[in-house]
Amino acid sequence: MAGVRLSGVTKIYDGGVIAAKDVNIEVEDREFVVLVGPSGCGKTTVLRMIAGLEEITNGELYIGDQLMNDVPPKDRDIAMVFQNYALYPHMSVHDNMAFGLKLRNYPKPEIEERVTEAAEILGIRDYLSRKPKALSGGQRQRVALGRAIVRKPKVFLFDEPLSNLDAKMRVQMRAEISKLHKRLDATMIYVTHDQVEAMTMGDRIVVMKDGVVQQIGSPLELYNNPGNKFVAGFIGTPAMNFFEGRVKKEERLYFEGKEAELKIEIPAELEGKLPATAGKDVYLGLRPEHIVPEEESKGKLRSSCNLKVEISEPMGNEVFLYFQSGSNPIVARVTAAINPKPGTELKMYFDTTHAHFFDKDKECAIA
Amino acid sequence: MNHIMKTTGNKFKINNLQSRIISLFLYFLLIGFTLVVLYPILNVFSISLRPGDRLLSTSLKLIPDGASFHAYKVLFAQTPFLLWFWNSSLIAAAVTITGVALASTAGYAFSRFNFYGRKSAMVGLLVTQMFPPTMLLLPMYIMLLKLHLINSYLGVIVIYTSTALPFCVWQMKGYYDTIPFSLEESARIDGSTRWGAFRRIVLPLAAPALVITALFSFMTAWSEYIVAAQVLQDTSLFTLPLGLKQFEASMSTQWGLYAAGSLLVSVPAVALFLILSRWLISGLTLGSVKG
Ligand SMILES: Nc1ncnc2c1ncn2[C@@H]1O[C@H](COP(=O)(O)OP(=O)(O)OP(=O)(O)O)[C@@H](O)[C@H]1O
Ligand SMILES: [Mg+2]
């Protein structure tokens, strides 16, 4: 087992596309780290550099203590699960899994033992003699996982392994991969663009955008203390609400929305963290669960706004309410007990103790 | 309701009848074509059995009067037919093996690597196919002369291989393009070298293309006459097409021998095709990737 360290890693493709820029990530031994970000942000590129399938333009990659920049993939002791499975179509499921072991000259009994064990774990024993084309998508995905785990590598790499599965299968496999991680006690790096996957599976999450790492932290850290507006908006569904405006000072600090007729008092707890922001343009960020109707405000919240429900999406245990305030869309997450019809006007309270403030220009968090 | 059932029933019957008529017609058509293809071969067969050297005959019998395998006996016993057969086999085998080895690797390079001059080399290969082979005869002859390859197996092998290669390389490249990259990458992570991934993953999947390359190279060498006639001058080096031509003299052509020889020449080609055709299957990469 081993950790993985990327230090100042940059990738520039032929043609000048900078797919990764000065990436610094330290994955600890046995950690499950998720790389997440929107399409084209360079997640796959980073993963492929770790795998050795893509040359590193600049910077250093360590697996364990060994510098890996120029080590061929086969000598890195890693396994990778591809988004498209990449099963060997001319080999049976058994041979697909045994391939890597055969190449490494494992004795036959051990190969059999490991393949059987993996097949057992993944529930694919009955398909061992089939060819990949006779399997369903979910089964293929399991074979791809099996091929990785029989090798017992130092590091597992996953590139959106679940994106080809249907929603139910995805949830199930998600749990299975998490279980697998506990069981194998291995270092895993997992790429996805689905932040729910990232939140539920990762010990830590690396958020990327345009080839640049935005923030690294545990799921809750990212959720509660996003380092910038991008991370704040990316993590969490529905996404965080943002209001453009300005911090002003009268006898107390307050936030005045630019468009929405918003005047939000900044609570005492946050006041200390917002020094010298008076008169500055900022974004105020508020998660949907922190915009609550009168019934839930319990009389403690003071900032409020009358909003007209445009769409209401019942999710069973809760309801997402979509409002429009000027050009600013607002979404709130409320209990299912309140299920207003579209068009209803509601007085919504803002729980400002949970407000986030971001610098208007640099978009970095100020509080 | 009853009424509707009845009409659809009738309709079904009509459709059935229609499809029967269509398939009957198709069968007649296919039988017709088969006859058109088979007749000349049967005719040649018939000639090879005829006593004497009669090419033309008024009889329509497939097995002529006084039929015998005399011509075949003479062919094996009194002519260097077996030697020519050996020469042809040797040359065709060499061309096939070189062709497959070179086309499979060159095609891979064109498909997978990005190197300077890749595009122009591909186009260059295509351009060589635009000249009629007879036009190349003279320059090729001169080149062989300078290389001292006239009147040698190697001379024809070189020319046949280079004639067959451009098509084969293109063909291989096109097939490799359909094999997903990630299969090789996966193999490399599993422990293969690049060459190992090529050999264990890509080549088995490219079997249909390899078969085409092999057949094409073989046929190029097996049935060629013009180049062989220029390059091979020694009777002991003659290939089958050259040898057969020997039976044709200005005054009296030995039609029986000629016919028997031609039939035997086609046997290896047909056999090779039948053997290799089991690898000509589509959908080999099915199930490997989801995309
Ligand atoms: N072989 C390549 N040559 C040139 N540019 C490339 C190459 N591969 C990827 N890129 C570019 O690099 C950037 C990052 O690509 P990458 O595949 O790493 O994104 P990603 O985060 O994995 O996206 P997705 O979620 O869509 O898979 C993209 O802008 C892409 O266009
Ligand atoms: Mg990707």
XYZ file of C-alpha atoms and ligand atoms in Angstrom:
690
model
C 0.000 0.000 0.000
C 1.142 3.496 -0.633
C 0.137 7.077 -0.859
C 0.230 9.166 -3.994
C 1.730 12.606 -4.198
C 1.453 15.052 -7.046
C 3.665 18.013 -6.734
C 3.309 20.928 -9.110
C 2.020 18.641 -11.839
C 1.172 20.327 -15.123
C -0.064 18.800 -18.340
C 0.052 20.592 -21.647
C -1.266 18.590 -24.605
C 0.120 18.892 -28.111
C -1.654 21.908 -29.454
C -1.244 23.836 -26.252
C -4.289 22.819 -24.224
C -3.376 23.174 -20.569
C -5.379 20.354 -19.051
C -3.825 20.479 -15.592
C -2.014 23.359 -14.007
C 0.262 23.145 -10.993
C -1.707 20.378 -9.358
C -0.680 19.544 -5.792
C -2.477 16.629 -4.223
C -1.331 14.407 -1.416
C -3.289 11.179 -1.152
C -2.553 9.284 2.015
C -2.104 5.567 2.230
C -5.512 3.812 2.280
C -7.361 7.008 1.628
C -10.328 7.297 -0.731
C -9.915 10.544 -2.616
C -12.433 11.757 -5.143
C -11.510 14.106 -7.985
C -14.566 16.040 -8.966
C -15.307 18.894 -11.308
C -17.289 19.810 -14.392
C -16.666 18.210 -17.770
C -13.309 19.087 -19.295
C -11.718 20.270 -16.062
C -8.840 17.806 -16.343
C -9.859 15.014 -13.967
C -9.196 12.241 -16.444
C -5.935 13.855 -17.415
C -4.722 13.849 -13.818
C -5.764 10.236 -13.364
C -4.076 9.160 -16.586
C -0.881 10.874 -15.530
C -0.971 8.906 -12.293
C -1.532 5.743 -14.326
C 1.337 6.557 -16.654
C -0.832 6.684 -19.755
C -0.121 10.363 -20.226
C 3.221 12.017 -19.943
C 3.689 14.609 -17.235
C 4.744 17.898 -18.782
C 6.000 19.363 -15.560
C 6.118 18.497 -11.893
C 6.601 15.296 -9.956
C 4.523 12.248 -9.219
C 5.303 9.927 -6.345
C 3.649 6.631 -5.539
C 4.879 5.577 -2.136
C 8.289 7.169 -1.986
C 9.210 6.436 -5.539
C 9.347 9.089 -8.236
C 7.113 7.721 -11.000
C 7.338 10.291 -13.783
C 9.171 7.991 -16.170
C 8.052 4.591 -14.918
C 5.906 2.673 -17.452
C 2.333 1.855 -16.386
C 3.036 -1.826 -15.880
C 5.634 -1.108 -13.236
C 3.579 1.336 -11.186
C 1.580 -1.328 -9.383
C -1.724 0.359 -9.981
C -5.039 -0.782 -11.371
C -7.443 1.351 -13.315
C -11.134 0.960 -13.997
C -12.069 2.769 -17.192
C -15.277 4.615 -17.808
C -15.989 2.368 -20.801
C -14.914 -0.811 -18.938
C -12.319 -1.692 -21.610
C -12.800 -5.424 -21.187
C -10.850 -7.707 -23.494
C -13.634 -8.855 -25.805
C -11.892 -12.014 -27.006
C -11.372 -13.372 -23.514
C -13.826 -14.892 -21.086
C -14.638 -13.093 -17.849
C -12.257 -15.437 -16.075
C -9.414 -14.696 -18.489
C -10.112 -10.993 -18.336
C -9.502 -11.102 -14.616
C -6.593 -13.523 -14.811
C -4.788 -11.605 -17.567
C -2.770 -9.316 -15.313
C -1.839 -12.171 -12.995
C -0.712 -14.394 -15.860
C 1.463 -11.611 -17.195
C 3.081 -11.360 -13.800
C 3.725 -15.099 -13.755
C 1.653 -15.956 -10.729
C 1.332 -19.685 -10.105
C -1.855 -21.158 -11.480
C -3.473 -22.149 -8.164
C -3.027 -18.637 -6.840
C -4.557 -17.147 -9.991
C -7.579 -19.403 -9.601
C -7.884 -18.565 -5.946
C -7.768 -14.829 -6.513
C -10.158 -14.885 -9.464
C -12.639 -16.989 -7.539
C -12.378 -14.741 -4.526
C -12.942 -11.591 -6.563
C -15.806 -13.189 -8.454
C -17.315 -14.139 -5.113
C -17.044 -10.611 -3.739
C -18.580 -9.114 -6.862
C -21.196 -11.779 -7.409
C -20.050 -12.748 -10.891
C -19.132 -16.385 -10.274
C -21.806 -17.621 -12.619
C -20.474 -15.649 -15.545
C -16.834 -16.617 -15.388
C -16.907 -18.550 -18.643
C -18.882 -15.952 -20.592
C -17.489 -13.419 -23.018
C -18.043 -9.739 -22.163
C -20.521 -9.285 -24.988
C -22.905 -11.669 -23.231
C -23.042 -9.507 -20.113
C -25.203 -6.580 -19.073
C -23.669 -3.173 -18.387
C -23.698 -3.694 -14.644
C -22.082 -7.098 -14.950
C -19.394 -5.708 -17.235
C -18.693 -3.034 -14.686
C -18.215 -5.703 -12.059
C -15.820 -7.596 -14.277
C -13.839 -4.408 -14.767
C -13.727 -3.996 -10.990
C -12.775 -7.633 -10.598
C -9.913 -7.258 -13.017
C -8.598 -4.466 -10.835
C -8.976 -6.137 -7.468
C -7.425 -9.530 -8.311
C -4.124 -7.791 -8.793
C -4.135 -6.337 -5.263
C -2.352 -3.225 -6.470
C -1.015 -0.426 -4.329
C -3.357 2.114 -5.806
C -6.736 1.873 -7.493
C -7.726 4.440 -10.061
C -11.326 4.841 -11.165
C -12.413 7.024 -14.053
C -16.145 7.615 -13.768
C -16.769 3.908 -13.462
C -20.469 4.263 -12.828
C -21.510 6.818 -15.390
C -22.790 4.212 -17.836
C -25.137 2.600 -15.358
C -28.725 3.476 -14.630
C -29.545 5.451 -11.504
C -30.449 2.512 -9.307
C -27.472 0.444 -10.331
C -25.271 3.452 -9.713
C -26.386 3.810 -6.118
C -25.859 0.114 -5.544
C -22.380 0.032 -7.098
C -21.467 3.183 -5.206
C -22.094 1.385 -1.950
C -20.230 -1.656 -3.209
C -17.152 0.312 -4.125
C -17.201 1.958 -0.711
C -17.444 -1.462 0.910
C -14.663 -2.704 -1.315
C -12.489 0.136 -0.146
C -12.974 -0.819 3.484
C -12.428 -4.470 2.739
C -9.314 -4.055 0.609
C -7.863 -1.295 2.696
C -6.298 0.202 -0.392
C -5.537 3.673 -1.664
C -8.195 4.719 -4.138
C -8.477 7.702 -6.413
C -11.866 8.119 -7.946
C -12.855 10.510 -10.707
C -16.422 11.641 -11.160
C -18.352 14.673 -12.265
C -21.191 13.732 -9.948
C -20.864 15.608 -6.706
C -23.267 13.252 -4.936
C -20.870 10.399 -5.648
C -18.034 12.575 -4.414
C -19.813 13.503 -1.196
C -20.936 10.002 -0.355
C -17.784 8.092 -1.199
C -14.792 10.299 -0.567
C -12.703 10.549 2.559
C -11.508 13.689 0.923
C -12.579 15.505 -2.191
C -10.476 17.432 -4.675
C -12.540 19.954 -6.593
C -11.082 20.967 -9.942
C -11.983 23.565 -12.512
C -10.183 24.416 -15.755
C -7.213 22.280 -14.788
C -6.744 24.020 -11.475
C -7.398 22.485 -8.066
C -9.939 24.686 -6.298
C -10.075 23.084 -2.901
C -9.183 19.867 -1.131
C -11.031 18.724 1.955
C -13.433 16.292 3.561
C -16.972 16.344 2.185
C -18.294 18.278 5.173
C -15.433 20.740 5.101
C -16.210 21.524 1.488
C -19.891 21.758 2.226
C -19.592 23.932 5.273
C -16.549 26.002 4.393
C -16.230 26.262 0.636
C -13.038 28.084 -0.261
C -14.526 29.938 -3.186
C -17.726 30.605 -5.028
C -17.136 27.796 -7.523
C -16.775 25.125 -4.846
C -19.736 26.560 -2.978
C -21.895 26.332 -6.072
C -20.596 22.944 -7.159
C -21.010 21.027 -3.938
C -24.555 20.475 -2.754
C -27.865 19.909 -4.531
C -29.741 22.007 -5.235
C -26.848 24.399 -5.613
C -26.170 27.248 -3.238
C -28.050 30.515 -3.902
C -25.910 33.518 -4.693
C -26.877 37.139 -4.318
C -24.770 39.908 -5.707
C -24.609 42.947 -3.518
C -22.664 45.092 -1.179
C -21.821 45.076 2.497
C -22.828 48.315 4.196
C -22.440 49.685 7.628
C -25.037 51.567 9.572
C -25.134 50.901 13.257
C -24.533 47.274 12.274
C -23.222 45.536 9.159
C -25.791 44.518 6.633
C -25.904 43.157 3.112
C -27.836 44.963 0.465
C -28.773 43.017 -2.641
C -28.073 44.612 -5.972
C -31.223 43.454 -7.673
C -33.376 41.581 -5.308
C -34.846 43.874 -2.787
C -32.819 42.296 -0.120
C -31.541 43.729 3.058
C -29.948 41.122 5.216
C -28.547 41.793 8.592
C -25.214 40.218 9.159
C -25.335 38.272 12.401
C -22.975 39.092 15.207
C -21.062 35.815 14.775
C -20.059 36.761 11.258
C -19.432 40.387 11.886
C -16.015 39.746 13.306
C -15.017 37.756 10.229
C -16.008 40.434 7.824
C -13.589 43.166 8.671
C -13.221 46.025 6.324
C -15.728 44.670 3.893
C -17.976 47.643 4.337
C -18.605 49.210 0.991
C -17.261 46.214 -0.875
C -19.027 44.307 -3.627
C -19.583 40.734 -2.567
C -21.602 37.644 -3.272
C -23.701 36.327 -0.479
C -24.206 32.572 -0.616
C -26.981 30.749 1.151
C -27.758 27.067 0.869
C -31.339 26.089 -0.012
C -31.934 24.598 3.417
C -31.151 27.962 4.974
C -33.992 29.716 3.250
C -37.029 28.725 5.251
C -40.704 29.574 5.369
C -42.275 31.310 8.324
C -43.379 28.055 9.950
C -39.794 26.842 10.202
C -38.172 30.104 11.153
C -39.294 29.680 14.758
C -39.347 33.391 15.150
C -35.584 33.604 15.419
C -34.823 34.831 11.933
C -35.239 38.416 11.044
C -34.213 38.848 7.414
C -37.021 37.932 5.125
C -38.346 38.475 1.658
C -41.671 37.925 -0.039
C -41.210 35.525 -2.902
C -43.549 33.950 -5.400
C -43.243 30.195 -5.914
C -42.546 29.419 -9.563
C -42.007 25.710 -9.414
C -42.333 23.304 -6.558
C -40.629 19.938 -6.766
C -41.820 17.440 -4.187
C -39.077 14.927 -3.420
C -41.077 12.883 -0.939
C -39.552 13.849 2.361
C -38.893 17.411 1.275
C -39.838 19.943 -1.334
C -37.628 22.137 -3.495
C -39.174 25.535 -4.080
C -37.935 27.647 -6.956
C -38.416 31.394 -6.859
C -37.312 34.216 -9.038
C -36.240 37.488 -7.558
C -35.367 39.975 -10.260
C -32.949 38.051 -12.477
C -31.799 36.026 -9.506
C -33.126 32.488 -9.228
C -33.597 31.281 -5.676
C -34.160 27.766 -4.520
C -35.247 26.662 -1.072
C -35.455 23.250 0.473
C -38.344 22.864 2.885
C -40.156 20.058 4.638
C -42.781 18.163 2.731
C -45.480 19.470 5.069
C -45.363 22.725 3.118
C -46.302 22.126 -0.460
C -47.415 25.417 -1.920
C -48.938 25.662 -5.381
C -46.939 27.560 -7.983
C -47.913 31.199 -7.853
C -48.303 31.308 -4.102
C -46.536 34.154 -2.400
C -44.492 33.117 0.592
C -42.552 35.024 3.151
C -39.176 33.294 3.211
C -36.686 33.828 6.025
C -32.944 33.801 5.504
C -30.903 31.974 8.108
C -27.967 34.319 7.907
C -25.857 32.539 10.504
C -25.048 30.125 7.692
C -24.366 32.768 5.094
C -21.159 32.670 3.056
C -19.518 35.723 1.614
C -17.330 35.742 -1.474
C -15.237 38.477 -2.921
C -16.940 39.810 -6.049
C -13.804 39.839 -8.213
C -11.655 37.045 -6.867
C -14.621 34.907 -5.908
C -12.705 33.633 -2.901
C -14.435 33.168 0.430
C -14.244 35.991 2.915
C -16.391 34.467 5.595
C -64.932 -8.161 -35.688
C -65.162 -11.452 -37.458
C -64.968 -9.690 -40.740
C -61.787 -7.858 -39.795
C -60.155 -11.049 -38.626
C -60.961 -12.601 -41.932
C -59.450 -9.854 -44.020
C -56.249 -9.752 -41.990
C -56.150 -13.500 -42.368
C -56.370 -13.172 -46.108
C -53.806 -10.443 -46.115
C -51.466 -12.648 -44.197
C -51.948 -15.390 -46.750
C -51.307 -13.029 -49.595
C -48.129 -11.789 -47.929
C -47.034 -15.311 -47.431
C -47.628 -16.150 -51.064
C -45.856 -13.007 -52.146
C -42.782 -13.775 -50.094
C -42.745 -17.288 -51.485
C -42.809 -16.002 -55.016
C -40.047 -13.571 -54.213
C -37.817 -16.207 -52.678
C -38.520 -18.565 -55.572
C -37.455 -15.839 -57.950
C -34.338 -15.156 -55.861
C -33.406 -18.803 -55.886
C -33.733 -18.960 -59.656
C -31.564 -15.903 -59.932
C -28.924 -17.361 -57.631
C -28.944 -20.697 -59.426
C -28.562 -18.806 -62.687
C -25.534 -16.910 -61.438
C -24.027 -20.056 -60.006
C -24.320 -21.728 -63.387
C -22.743 -18.759 -65.107
C -19.820 -18.980 -62.701
C -19.555 -22.743 -62.716
C -19.920 -23.376 -66.436
C -16.429 -22.238 -67.491
C -14.871 -24.214 -64.682
C -16.803 -27.311 -65.644
C -15.819 -26.711 -69.227
C -12.156 -26.546 -68.261
C -12.627 -29.701 -66.257
C -14.208 -31.362 -69.254
C -11.310 -30.322 -71.487
C -8.815 -31.743 -69.015
C -10.514 -35.128 -69.317
C -10.719 -35.195 -73.110
C -8.442 -37.524 -74.971
C -6.073 -35.856 -77.419
C -5.754 -32.118 -77.348
C -9.104 -31.004 -78.511
C -10.112 -27.600 -77.233
C -13.318 -27.381 -79.157
C -15.868 -30.054 -79.279
C -19.406 -30.218 -80.528
C -20.422 -32.480 -77.704
C -22.146 -30.911 -74.716
C -21.301 -33.810 -72.454
C -19.562 -32.904 -69.249
C -17.723 -36.196 -69.198
C -16.491 -36.562 -72.761
C -16.266 -39.834 -74.618
C -13.109 -41.657 -73.772
C -12.529 -39.495 -70.666
C -9.380 -40.205 -68.657
C -7.081 -38.640 -66.136
C -4.290 -39.046 -68.645
C -3.531 -35.320 -68.696
C -3.111 -35.255 -64.905
C -0.756 -38.202 -65.044
C 1.369 -36.571 -67.674
C 1.312 -33.342 -65.737
C 2.795 -34.914 -62.640
C 5.069 -37.428 -64.299
C 6.414 -35.771 -67.392
C 6.354 -32.030 -66.757
C 8.046 -29.953 -64.023
C 4.564 -29.111 -62.690
C 5.481 -30.029 -59.109
C 8.604 -27.892 -59.266
C 6.556 -24.911 -60.469
C 4.045 -25.611 -57.764
C 6.828 -25.589 -55.194
C 8.269 -22.353 -56.613
C 4.886 -20.649 -56.540
C 4.159 -21.858 -53.028
C 7.499 -20.664 -51.788
C 7.108 -17.244 -53.327
C 3.473 -16.853 -52.264
C 4.243 -17.960 -48.730
C 7.136 -15.526 -48.471
C 4.991 -12.694 -49.821
C 2.134 -13.554 -47.485
C 4.305 -13.744 -44.396
C 6.214 -10.564 -45.193
C 3.004 -8.820 -46.167
C 1.202 -9.724 -42.955
C 4.219 -8.893 -40.798
C 4.829 -5.519 -42.419
C 1.220 -4.448 -42.941
C 0.153 -5.343 -39.406
C 2.953 -3.340 -37.826
C 2.940 -0.432 -40.269
C -0.829 -0.160 -40.037
C -0.535 -0.066 -36.257
C 1.991 2.743 -36.411
C -0.244 4.749 -38.747
C -3.245 4.147 -36.532
C -1.742 4.742 -33.098
C 1.302 6.977 -33.325
C 1.489 10.558 -34.275
C 4.758 11.099 -36.089
C 6.159 13.586 -38.510
C 5.083 12.814 -42.075
C 2.312 10.454 -41.056
C -0.339 12.030 -43.260
C 1.880 12.387 -46.310
C 3.084 8.815 -45.989
C -0.505 7.595 -45.958
C -1.323 9.624 -49.032
C 1.916 8.487 -50.648
C 0.889 4.878 -50.253
C -2.396 5.649 -51.896
C -0.735 7.384 -54.822
C 1.337 4.302 -55.650
C -1.928 2.517 -56.295
C -2.852 4.902 -59.064
C -0.298 3.694 -61.599
C -1.102 0.685 -63.750
C 1.256 -2.162 -62.808
C 2.561 -2.549 -66.355
C 3.810 1.012 -66.236
C 5.940 0.149 -63.243
C 7.431 -2.838 -65.000
C 10.325 -1.048 -66.599
C 11.531 0.943 -63.580
C 11.143 -2.106 -61.402
C 13.106 -4.183 -63.837
C 15.924 -1.679 -63.839
C 15.960 -1.543 -60.061
C 16.089 -5.319 -59.797
C 18.858 -5.389 -62.363
C 20.948 -3.021 -60.280
C 20.238 -5.047 -57.169
C 21.202 -8.241 -59.012
C 17.833 -9.714 -58.231
C 16.863 -10.640 -61.765
C 16.186 -14.318 -62.135
C 15.793 -14.946 -58.421
C 12.947 -15.699 -56.073
C 13.814 -12.670 -54.016
C 13.265 -10.386 -57.003
C 9.640 -11.373 -57.481
C 9.040 -11.563 -53.755
C 10.176 -7.970 -53.331
C 7.986 -6.761 -56.170
C 4.898 -8.704 -55.118
C 5.232 -7.586 -51.530
C 5.592 -3.961 -52.458
C 2.614 -4.222 -54.806
C 0.373 -5.715 -52.148
C 1.549 -3.641 -49.196
C -0.114 -0.254 -49.756
C -3.597 -1.723 -49.832
C -2.831 -3.989 -46.900
C -1.396 -1.187 -44.763
C -4.427 1.013 -45.379
C -6.716 -1.830 -44.693
C -4.982 -2.735 -41.428
C -4.874 0.885 -40.325
C -8.573 1.270 -40.938
C -9.324 -1.792 -38.873
C -7.063 -0.817 -35.989
C -8.851 2.523 -35.874
C -11.989 0.693 -34.815
C -10.305 -1.030 -31.876
C -10.657 1.147 -28.787
C -7.488 2.626 -27.384
C -8.480 1.882 -23.836
C -8.109 -1.866 -24.388
C -4.401 -1.461 -24.920
C -4.099 1.018 -22.098
C -5.834 -1.421 -19.840
C -3.437 -4.164 -20.885
C -0.467 -1.908 -20.263
C -1.692 -1.212 -16.751
C -2.332 -4.922 -16.279
C 1.344 -5.536 -16.942
C 1.952 -5.585 -20.689
C 4.527 -3.655 -22.568
C 3.289 -1.731 -25.548
C 4.391 -4.605 -27.772
C 2.720 -7.115 -25.467
C -0.552 -5.214 -25.650
C -0.280 -5.186 -29.439
C 0.374 -8.902 -29.599
C -2.086 -10.098 -26.973
C -4.943 -7.677 -27.421
C -4.822 -5.836 -30.721
C -3.674 -8.602 -33.059
C -6.247 -11.183 -31.966
C -8.960 -8.596 -32.380
C -7.678 -7.647 -35.810
C -7.974 -11.227 -37.075
C -10.416 -10.386 -39.884
C -8.124 -7.676 -41.208
C -5.125 -9.984 -40.966
C -7.001 -12.574 -42.993
C -7.788 -10.058 -45.706
C -4.160 -8.978 -45.745
C -2.982 -12.567 -45.980
C -5.403 -13.479 -48.771
C -4.653 -10.360 -50.719
C -0.892 -10.871 -50.470
C -1.227 -14.519 -51.382
C -3.376 -13.842 -54.418
C -1.069 -11.083 -55.593
C 1.797 -13.546 -55.702
C -0.001 -16.727 -56.678
C -1.628 -15.700 -59.911
C 0.810 -13.086 -61.194
C 2.207 -13.531 -64.669
C 3.663 -10.395 -66.228
C 6.280 -9.528 -63.621
C 7.276 -13.149 -63.214
C 7.720 -13.447 -66.957
C 10.185 -10.541 -66.942
C 12.103 -11.417 -63.819
C 12.288 -15.200 -63.874
C 14.141 -16.493 -66.873
C 15.389 -19.843 -65.697
C 12.784 -22.584 -66.260
C 13.707 -24.107 -62.937
C 12.538 -20.923 -61.198
C 9.229 -20.725 -63.057
C 6.054 -20.185 -61.120
C 2.811 -21.925 -62.043
C 1.435 -19.214 -64.350
C 4.720 -19.180 -66.265
C 4.839 -22.943 -66.375
C 1.329 -23.328 -67.654
C 2.066 -20.887 -70.428
C 4.752 -23.304 -71.611
C 2.071 -25.743 -72.728
C 0.951 -23.169 -75.197
C 3.073 -23.371 -78.261
C 2.515 -21.482 -81.475
C 1.484 -24.528 -83.414
C 0.045 -27.025 -80.996
C -1.187 -26.109 -77.563
C -1.505 -28.993 -75.138
C -4.993 -28.116 -74.014
C -5.467 -31.129 -71.812
C -2.377 -30.349 -69.749
C -3.227 -26.671 -69.724
C -6.705 -27.306 -68.396
C -5.608 -29.846 -65.802
C -2.889 -27.483 -64.584
C -5.227 -24.511 -64.314
C -7.665 -26.463 -62.204
C -4.933 -27.631 -59.860
C -3.569 -24.101 -59.566
C -6.862 -22.851 -58.211
C -7.082 -25.529 -55.526
C -4.657 -23.948 -52.992
C -6.269 -20.545 -53.409
C -9.735 -21.935 -52.761
C -8.464 -24.032 -49.853
C -6.721 -21.076 -48.264
C -9.844 -18.991 -48.578
C -11.993 -21.681 -47.001
C -9.570 -22.164 -44.134
C -9.122 -18.485 -43.405
C -12.753 -17.510 -43.852
C -13.632 -18.783 -40.409
C -11.712 -15.805 -39.038
C -13.634 -13.385 -41.196
C -16.161 -12.579 -38.526
C -17.566 -9.235 -37.594
C -18.216 -7.825 -34.171
C -15.050 -9.061 -32.520
C -14.743 -6.005 -30.312
C -18.362 -6.215 -29.213
C -18.797 -5.938 -25.477
C -15.408 -4.474 -24.756
C -16.354 -0.888 -24.244
C -19.474 1.062 -23.693
C -19.455 4.209 -25.671
N -5.379 13.964 -26.154
C -5.714 15.238 -25.966
N -5.209 16.210 -26.762
C -5.534 17.496 -26.575
N -6.361 17.950 -25.618
C -6.917 17.051 -24.799
C -6.625 15.644 -24.921
N -7.318 14.992 -23.978
C -8.011 15.924 -23.294
N -7.770 17.163 -23.770
C -8.324 18.421 -23.254
O -7.903 18.564 -21.924
C -8.945 19.071 -21.114
C -9.201 18.155 -19.943
O -9.679 16.925 -20.421
P -10.082 15.734 -19.469
O -10.421 14.583 -20.317
O -9.016 15.541 -18.460
O -11.394 16.281 -18.773
P -12.351 15.603 -17.713
O -12.317 16.431 -16.511
O -12.010 14.183 -17.554
O -13.767 15.757 -18.393
P -15.001 14.744 -18.445
O -15.735 14.886 -17.177
O -15.785 15.237 -19.608
O -14.441 13.375 -18.672
C -10.136 19.238 -22.025
O -10.209 20.589 -22.379
C -9.818 18.408 -23.217
O -10.367 18.977 -24.378
Mg -12.994 12.320 -18.069
